[in-house]
XYZ file of C-alpha atoms in Angstrom:
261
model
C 0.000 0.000 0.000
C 1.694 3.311 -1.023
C 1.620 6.299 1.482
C 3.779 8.720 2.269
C 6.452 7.829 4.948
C 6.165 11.832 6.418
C 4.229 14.458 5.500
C 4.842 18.257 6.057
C 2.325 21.177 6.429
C 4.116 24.473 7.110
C 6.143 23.787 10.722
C 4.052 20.426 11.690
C 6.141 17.189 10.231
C 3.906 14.099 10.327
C 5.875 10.906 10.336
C 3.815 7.143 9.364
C 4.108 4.338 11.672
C 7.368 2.518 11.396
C 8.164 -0.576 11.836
C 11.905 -2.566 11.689
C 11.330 -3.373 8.544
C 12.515 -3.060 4.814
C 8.941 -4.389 3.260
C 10.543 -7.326 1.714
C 8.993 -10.932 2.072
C 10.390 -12.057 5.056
C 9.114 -8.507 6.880
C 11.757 -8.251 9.410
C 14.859 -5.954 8.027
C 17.996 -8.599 7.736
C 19.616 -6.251 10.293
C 17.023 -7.089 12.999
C 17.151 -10.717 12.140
C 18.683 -13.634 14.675
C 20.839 -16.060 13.407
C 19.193 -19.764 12.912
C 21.958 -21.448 14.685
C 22.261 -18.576 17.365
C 18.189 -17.579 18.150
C 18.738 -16.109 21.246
C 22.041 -13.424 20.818
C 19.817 -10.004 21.218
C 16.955 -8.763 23.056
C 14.462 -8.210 20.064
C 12.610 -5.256 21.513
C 16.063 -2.926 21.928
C 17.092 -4.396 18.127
C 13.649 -3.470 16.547
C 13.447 0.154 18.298
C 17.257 0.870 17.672
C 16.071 0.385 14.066
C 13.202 2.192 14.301
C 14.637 5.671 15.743
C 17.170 5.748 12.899
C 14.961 5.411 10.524
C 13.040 8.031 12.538
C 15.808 9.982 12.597
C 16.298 10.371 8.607
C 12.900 10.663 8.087
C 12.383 13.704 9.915
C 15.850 14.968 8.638
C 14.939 14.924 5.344
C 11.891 16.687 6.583
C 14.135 19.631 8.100
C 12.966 18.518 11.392
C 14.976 16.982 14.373
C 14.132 14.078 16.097
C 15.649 15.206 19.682
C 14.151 18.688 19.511
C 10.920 18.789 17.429
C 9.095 15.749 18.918
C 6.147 16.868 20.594
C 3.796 13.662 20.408
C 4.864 9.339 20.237
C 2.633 7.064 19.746
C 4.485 3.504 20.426
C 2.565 0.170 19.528
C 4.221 -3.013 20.892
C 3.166 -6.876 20.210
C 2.279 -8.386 23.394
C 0.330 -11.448 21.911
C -0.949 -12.590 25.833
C -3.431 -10.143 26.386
C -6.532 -11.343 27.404
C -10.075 -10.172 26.714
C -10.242 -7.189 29.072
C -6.700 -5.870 27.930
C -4.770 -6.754 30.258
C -1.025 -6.785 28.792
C 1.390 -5.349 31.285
C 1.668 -6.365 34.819
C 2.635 -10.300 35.950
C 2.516 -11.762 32.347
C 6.416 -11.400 31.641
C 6.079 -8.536 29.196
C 8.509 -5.630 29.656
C 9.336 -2.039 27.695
C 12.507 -1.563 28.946
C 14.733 -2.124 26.414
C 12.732 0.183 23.957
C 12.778 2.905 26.679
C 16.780 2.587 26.820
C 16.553 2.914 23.142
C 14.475 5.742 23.028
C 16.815 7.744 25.667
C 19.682 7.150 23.389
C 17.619 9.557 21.244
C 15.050 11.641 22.949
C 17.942 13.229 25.827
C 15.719 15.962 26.489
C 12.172 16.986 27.231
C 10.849 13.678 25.887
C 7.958 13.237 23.816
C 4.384 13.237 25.162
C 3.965 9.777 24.735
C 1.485 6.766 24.552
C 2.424 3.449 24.535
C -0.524 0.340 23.881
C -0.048 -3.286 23.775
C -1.199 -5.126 20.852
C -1.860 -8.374 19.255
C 0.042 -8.306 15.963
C 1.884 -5.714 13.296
C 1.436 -5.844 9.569
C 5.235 -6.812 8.592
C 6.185 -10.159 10.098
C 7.965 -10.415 13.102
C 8.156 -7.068 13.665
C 7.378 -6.547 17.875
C 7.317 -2.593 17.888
C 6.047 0.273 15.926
C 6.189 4.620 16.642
C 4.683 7.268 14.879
C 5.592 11.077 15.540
C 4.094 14.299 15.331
C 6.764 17.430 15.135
C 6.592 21.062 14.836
C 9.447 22.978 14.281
C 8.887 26.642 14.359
C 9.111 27.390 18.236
C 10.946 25.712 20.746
C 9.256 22.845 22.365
C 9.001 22.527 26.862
C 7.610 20.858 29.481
C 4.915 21.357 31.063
C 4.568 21.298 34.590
C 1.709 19.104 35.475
C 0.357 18.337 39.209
C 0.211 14.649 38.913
C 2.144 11.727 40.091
C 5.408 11.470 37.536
C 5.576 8.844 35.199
C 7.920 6.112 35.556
C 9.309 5.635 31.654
C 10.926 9.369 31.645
C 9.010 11.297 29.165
C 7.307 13.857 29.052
C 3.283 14.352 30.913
C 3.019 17.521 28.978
C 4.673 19.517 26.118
C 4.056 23.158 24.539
C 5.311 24.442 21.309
C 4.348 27.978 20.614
C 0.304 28.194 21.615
C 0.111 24.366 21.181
C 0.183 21.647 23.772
C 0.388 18.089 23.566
C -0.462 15.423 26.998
C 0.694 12.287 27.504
C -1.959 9.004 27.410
C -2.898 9.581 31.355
C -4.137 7.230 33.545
C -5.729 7.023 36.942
C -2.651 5.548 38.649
C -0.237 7.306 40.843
C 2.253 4.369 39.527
C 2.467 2.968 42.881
C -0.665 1.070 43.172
C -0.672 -1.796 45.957
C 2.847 -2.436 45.526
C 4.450 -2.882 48.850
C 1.173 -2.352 50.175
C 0.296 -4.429 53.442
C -3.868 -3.753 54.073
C -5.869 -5.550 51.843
C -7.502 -2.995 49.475
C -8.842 -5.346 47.512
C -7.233 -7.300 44.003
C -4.197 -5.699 43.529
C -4.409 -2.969 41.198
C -1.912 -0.080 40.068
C -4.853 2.810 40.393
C -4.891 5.219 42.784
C -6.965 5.471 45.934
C -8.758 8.288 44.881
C -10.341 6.596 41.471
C -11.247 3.286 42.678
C -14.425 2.029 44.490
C -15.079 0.345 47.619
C -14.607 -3.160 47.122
C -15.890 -3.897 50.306
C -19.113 -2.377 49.504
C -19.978 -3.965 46.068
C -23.474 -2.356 44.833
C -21.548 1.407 45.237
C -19.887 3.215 42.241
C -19.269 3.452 38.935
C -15.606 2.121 38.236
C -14.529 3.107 35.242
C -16.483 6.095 34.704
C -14.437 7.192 38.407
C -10.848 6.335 36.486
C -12.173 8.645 33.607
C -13.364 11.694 35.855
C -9.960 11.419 37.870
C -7.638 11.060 34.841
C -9.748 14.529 33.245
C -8.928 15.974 36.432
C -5.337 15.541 35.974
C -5.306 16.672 32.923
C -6.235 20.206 33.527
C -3.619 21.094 35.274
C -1.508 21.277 31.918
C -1.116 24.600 32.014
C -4.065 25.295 29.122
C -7.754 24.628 29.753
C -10.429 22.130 29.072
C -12.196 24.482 27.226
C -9.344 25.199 24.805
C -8.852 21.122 23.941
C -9.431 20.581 20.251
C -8.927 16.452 20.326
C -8.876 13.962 22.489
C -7.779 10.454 21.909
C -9.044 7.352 24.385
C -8.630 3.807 24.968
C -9.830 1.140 26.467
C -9.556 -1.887 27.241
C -12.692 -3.726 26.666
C -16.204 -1.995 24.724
C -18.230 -2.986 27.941
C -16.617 0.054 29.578
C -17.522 2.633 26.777
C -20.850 3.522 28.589
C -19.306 4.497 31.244
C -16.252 6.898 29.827
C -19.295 8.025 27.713
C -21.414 9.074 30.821
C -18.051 10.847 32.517
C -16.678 12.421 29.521
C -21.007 13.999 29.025
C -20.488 15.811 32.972
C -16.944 16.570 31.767
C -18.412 18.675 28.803
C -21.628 19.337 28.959
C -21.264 21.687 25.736
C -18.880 22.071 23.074
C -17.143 18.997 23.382
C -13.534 18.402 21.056
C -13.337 15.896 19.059
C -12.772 12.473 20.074
């Protein structure tokens, strides 16, 4: 399928998802490839994104933009074929994005993309286990914004401005602390914070996920901007079942003149 690997409109650089590939049959680029007789020589995930952020790199090069200091917004799609039917991908099931966050730091040294990372079943090219698309702008300088939630673990950035523009992370209503090292029982152990969950003692009370949405639009409004100023908003979630209820939060959220989702 032809498209266009970046696209450029004035100072915004667009780049298309990209994978650690070179499109031939066998998918996988040959440098990314293990040998038969030696399977187990590299850690796949820091191969692939090594791969990835120099193609990265040339793309937005030839697009007179610069990876390190134009990135405002990451969007980072890794194959973690366990999930089950309620999306769960990340905690206790082995799966780790380590190695493509030391790759990415090799890069990205300073105020680090807003970023959102999703586990996924499958990529298009074969054997590929990670793909990242970007969004740049080059015209003003890019910062961070300041936001009054609990810091993110992976190192990049909750919140970016460029000029009158300003880009969030993918939030979520964790403090990334959860029940870990936790003694009480609180219920199952779960990585959101206090504040968004229900009782689970008291089982008949509350409206779970519809909670974790109203927290996570709280934090979000302390980027420095306003809700009311928000032109698009991306979500996701992990099953459809919970759609009524982001639906019913995001309707008391903005009761008029919603952006687009």
């Amino acid at each position: 399928m032809p498209y266009a690997p970046a696209v450029k409109a004035g100072p915004w650089v667009f780049i298309a998802g990209q994978l650690a590939s070179d499109f031939g049959p066998e998918g996988l680029a040959p440098e990314c490839r293990t040998h038969a007789d030696v399977p187990y020589q590299d850690v796949a995930q820091r191969v692939q994104t090594a791969y990835v952020m120099q193609n990265l790199a040339d793309t937005c090069a030839a697009a007179g933009a610069s990876l390190g200091d134009h990135s405002l917004r990451i969007y980072s799609w890794f194959v973690a074929p366990d999930q089950d039917c309620d999306g769960g991908t990340w905690p206790g099931d082995g799966f780790t994005i380590t190695p493509y966050l030391e790759e990415r730091d090799v890069v990205l040294t300073h105020d680090r993309s807003a970023s959102t990372g999703m586990g996924i079943k499958n990529l298009l090219a074969k054997d590929t286990i990670i793909e990242i698309d970007l969004i740049l702008k080059t015209d003003t300088k890019k910062e961070q914004v300041q936001l009054d939630v609990p810091t993110a673990l992976a190192g990049y950035s909750q919140g970016l401005n460029s000029g009158d523009v300003v880009f969030t992370v993918g939030e979520y209503a964790t403090d990334f602390k959860g029940d870990w090292g936790r003694a009480e029982y609180w219920g199952p152990r779960s990585a959101i914070q206090d504040e968004a969950r229900v009782p689970s003692q008291l089982f008949w009370y509350g409206l779970p996920l519809k909670l974790q949405t109203l927290k996570l639009l709280e934090k979000l409004e302390s980027c420095g901007s306003s809700k009311d100023d928000v032109i698009h908003a991306t979500f996701y979630y992990s099953h459809p079942k919970n759609l009524p209820e982001m639906e019913e939060a995001w309707r008391e959220f903005y009761p008029e003149d919603p952006p687009t989702p």
